[in-house]
Amino acid sequence: MIDEMESKMIPKGRIDLIGFGRLGLRTGINLIQVHRGGPVEIGAFDGQKISGSDIIFTLMGAKEGDYKTDFFKQICTHDKDYRKIISIPEYVNEDNLDLIKGDVVVIEIAGGNTIPTAASIIKHVHSYGGKTIGTAGIFGIGDTEVTAKDISEFDDSNPAVNELRAAGITENHTIVTTNKFIRDMEPVTPYMLDKVAEKITEISLRELNDIYD
């Protein structure tokens, strides 16, 4: 009985991480450590190279100048048949959307106005039946609740949510957020990133289970 159950708890499906900075790496590390389940493939998309300011990368032994996604592939030491990392050291744009093939796609891009790119990714993933998760404000010193729910359940107080809705994303997209932004004058802190990454990981795995179980 137990042997039969264990045989069913093998990695399945693919999760794509779009944007592989401080939050993306945390989510990726969570996912590659999942045992008795989780994804068999993880796609990591980011054209940025590691700099001296990427402390979490350098703390883990990364070399400055290497691509962030290649470092992720390097630290995943599983047998490739068990869990494979697909490193794509490119920024996602309209010309390479077809590289995104995840059953679950997590959008963790930052810097500048990311809404148009996020909206294009979400529409592409929904076109083939995939599930999407993204963020909408992850600032916060502490004592800040991490909220996770479908975009259709938010009120109009979150400006990033409002911009996504204006871009045509009104439902079937999960948002994880502290509801704090630059305007709140609180920094992005490592421990809040840990909380956000944990919530994103949890939702990603639940979505994957819903697809394959």
Coordinates of C-alpha atoms in Angstrom, one line a residue, residues 8-199:
K8 CA 2.7 7.9 -7.4
M9 CA 4.5 10.7 -5.5
I10 CA 7.1 11.4 -8.3
P11 CA 7.8 14.8 -9.7
K12 CA 5.5 15.9 -12.5
G13 CA 5.0 18.8 -14.8
R14 CA 6.9 22.1 -15.3
I15 CA 7.0 25.3 -13.4
D16 CA 8.5 28.4 -15.1
L17 CA 10.0 31.2 -13.1
I18 CA 10.0 34.5 -15.1
G19 CA 12.5 36.8 -13.6
F20 CA 15.3 35.3 -11.4
G21 CA 16.4 37.9 -9.0
R22 CA 16.3 37.8 -5.2
L23 CA 12.7 36.5 -5.1
G24 CA 13.1 34.2 -8.1
L25 CA 16.1 32.5 -6.5
R26 CA 14.3 32.0 -3.2
T27 CA 11.4 30.4 -5.0
G28 CA 13.7 28.3 -7.1
I29 CA 15.6 27.0 -4.1
N30 CA 12.3 26.1 -2.4
L31 CA 11.1 24.2 -5.5
I32 CA 14.3 22.2 -6.1
Q33 CA 14.2 21.0 -2.5
V34 CA 10.7 19.6 -2.7
H35 CA 10.7 15.9 -2.0
R36 CA 8.0 13.3 -2.9
G37 CA 6.5 15.4 -5.6
G38 CA 6.9 18.9 -7.1
P39 CA 7.9 19.7 -10.7
V40 CA 10.1 17.5 -12.9
E41 CA 11.2 20.5 -14.8
I42 CA 11.8 24.1 -13.7
G43 CA 12.3 26.8 -16.3
A44 CA 14.3 29.9 -15.2
F45 CA 14.1 33.0 -17.4
D46 CA 16.3 36.1 -16.8
G47 CA 18.9 37.9 -19.0
Q48 CA 20.7 39.5 -16.0
K49 CA 24.2 38.6 -14.8
I50 CA 25.2 38.4 -11.2
S51 CA 26.7 41.5 -9.7
G52 CA 28.2 42.3 -6.3
S53 CA 24.9 43.6 -5.1
D54 CA 23.2 40.2 -5.5
I55 CA 24.1 39.1 -2.0
I56 CA 22.0 36.0 -1.8
F57 CA 23.7 34.7 -5.0
T58 CA 27.2 35.5 -3.8
L59 CA 26.5 34.1 -0.4
M60 CA 25.7 30.8 -2.1
G61 CA 29.0 30.8 -4.0
A62 CA 27.9 32.4 -7.3
K63 CA 30.5 34.2 -9.4
E64 CA 30.0 37.8 -10.5
G65 CA 29.4 38.0 -14.2
D66 CA 27.7 34.6 -14.5
Y67 CA 24.0 34.4 -15.6
K68 CA 21.6 34.1 -12.7
T69 CA 19.7 31.3 -14.5
D70 CA 22.9 29.3 -15.2
F71 CA 23.8 29.5 -11.5
F72 CA 20.4 28.0 -10.6
K73 CA 21.1 25.2 -13.0
Q74 CA 24.5 24.7 -11.3
I75 CA 23.1 24.4 -7.8
C76 CA 20.4 21.8 -8.7
T77 CA 22.3 18.6 -8.3
H78 CA 19.4 16.2 -8.8
D79 CA 19.6 13.5 -11.5
K80 CA 18.1 15.2 -14.5
D81 CA 15.5 12.5 -14.8
Y82 CA 14.2 13.5 -11.4
R83 CA 14.4 17.3 -11.7
K84 CA 15.7 19.2 -14.6
I85 CA 16.5 22.9 -14.7
I86 CA 16.0 24.7 -18.0
S87 CA 18.2 27.9 -18.0
I88 CA 17.1 30.5 -20.4
P89 CA 19.4 33.6 -19.9
E90 CA 17.1 35.9 -21.8
Y91 CA 14.6 38.7 -20.9
V92 CA 11.1 37.7 -21.9
N93 CA 9.5 39.8 -24.6
E94 CA 7.0 39.5 -27.4
D95 CA 9.6 37.7 -29.6
N96 CA 10.3 34.8 -27.2
L97 CA 7.1 34.2 -25.4
D98 CA 6.8 30.8 -27.0
L99 CA 9.8 29.6 -24.9
I100 CA 7.4 29.8 -21.9
K101 CA 5.7 26.3 -21.6
G102 CA 5.2 25.8 -17.9
D103 CA 2.0 24.2 -16.5
V104 CA 2.4 26.9 -13.8
V105 CA 4.2 30.1 -14.6
V106 CA 5.4 32.5 -11.8
I107 CA 6.1 36.1 -12.8
E108 CA 8.7 37.7 -10.5
I109 CA 10.1 40.4 -12.7
A110 CA 11.1 43.7 -11.2
G111 CA 12.4 47.2 -12.1
G112 CA 10.6 49.8 -14.2
N113 CA 7.1 49.3 -15.5
T114 CA 6.7 45.5 -15.7
I115 CA 3.0 45.5 -16.2
P116 CA 2.9 45.3 -20.1
T117 CA 5.4 42.4 -20.1
A118 CA 3.5 40.6 -17.3
A119 CA 0.2 41.0 -19.1
S120 CA 1.6 39.6 -22.3
I121 CA 3.0 36.6 -20.4
I122 CA -0.3 35.9 -18.6
K123 CA -2.2 36.1 -21.8
H124 CA 0.2 33.7 -23.5
V125 CA 0.1 31.2 -20.7
H126 CA -3.7 31.3 -20.5
S127 CA -3.9 30.7 -24.2
Y128 CA -2.5 27.1 -23.7
G129 CA -4.3 26.5 -20.4
G130 CA -1.5 27.2 -18.0
K131 CA -1.8 28.7 -14.5
T132 CA -0.2 32.0 -13.6
I133 CA 1.0 33.6 -10.4
G134 CA 2.6 37.0 -9.9
T135 CA 3.3 39.8 -7.5
A136 CA 2.0 43.3 -7.0
G137 CA 4.1 45.1 -4.4
I138 CA 6.4 43.2 -2.0
F139 CA 7.9 46.0 0.0
G140 CA 7.8 45.9 3.8
I141 CA 10.0 46.2 6.9
G142 CA 8.0 43.6 8.9
D143 CA 4.6 42.8 10.6
T144 CA 3.2 42.9 7.1
E145 CA 0.7 40.4 6.0
V146 CA 1.3 38.5 2.8
T147 CA -1.9 38.3 0.8
A148 CA -2.6 35.7 -1.9
K149 CA -5.8 35.6 -3.9
D150 CA -7.1 35.8 -7.4
I151 CA -6.9 39.2 -9.1
S152 CA -10.7 39.3 -9.3
E153 CA -10.9 39.3 -5.5
F154 CA -8.9 42.5 -4.9
D155 CA -10.5 45.9 -4.4
D156 CA -9.2 49.0 -6.2
S157 CA -6.5 50.0 -3.6
N158 CA -3.6 48.2 -5.2
P159 CA -2.2 50.2 -8.1
A160 CA -0.4 47.2 -9.7
V161 CA -3.6 45.2 -9.6
N162 CA -5.5 48.1 -11.2
E163 CA -2.9 48.4 -14.0
L164 CA -3.1 44.6 -14.8
R165 CA -6.8 44.9 -14.9
A166 CA -6.5 47.8 -17.3
A167 CA -4.2 45.6 -19.5
G168 CA -7.0 43.0 -19.7
I169 CA -6.1 40.6 -16.8
T170 CA -9.2 40.4 -14.7
E171 CA -9.4 36.8 -13.5
N172 CA -7.6 33.5 -13.2
H173 CA -4.4 35.1 -12.1
T174 CA -3.1 34.6 -8.5
I175 CA -1.4 37.6 -7.0
V176 CA 0.9 37.4 -3.9
T177 CA 1.6 40.8 -2.3
T178 CA 2.3 42.8 0.8
N179 CA 0.3 45.6 -0.7
K180 CA 3.3 47.9 0.0
F181 CA 5.1 49.9 -2.7
I182 CA 7.9 52.5 -3.1
R183 CA 5.3 55.1 -2.0
D184 CA 5.2 53.5 1.4
M185 CA 8.9 54.3 2.0
E186 CA 9.7 50.8 3.4
P187 CA 12.5 48.7 1.9
V188 CA 12.4 45.3 0.4
T189 CA 13.7 43.0 3.1
P190 CA 15.1 39.5 2.9
Y191 CA 12.7 38.1 5.5
M192 CA 9.7 39.4 3.7
L193 CA 11.0 38.0 0.4
D194 CA 11.3 34.6 2.2
K195 CA 7.6 34.9 3.2
V196 CA 6.5 35.8 -0.3
A197 CA 8.6 33.0 -1.8
E198 CA 7.1 30.5 0.6
K199 CA 3.6 31.5 -0.4

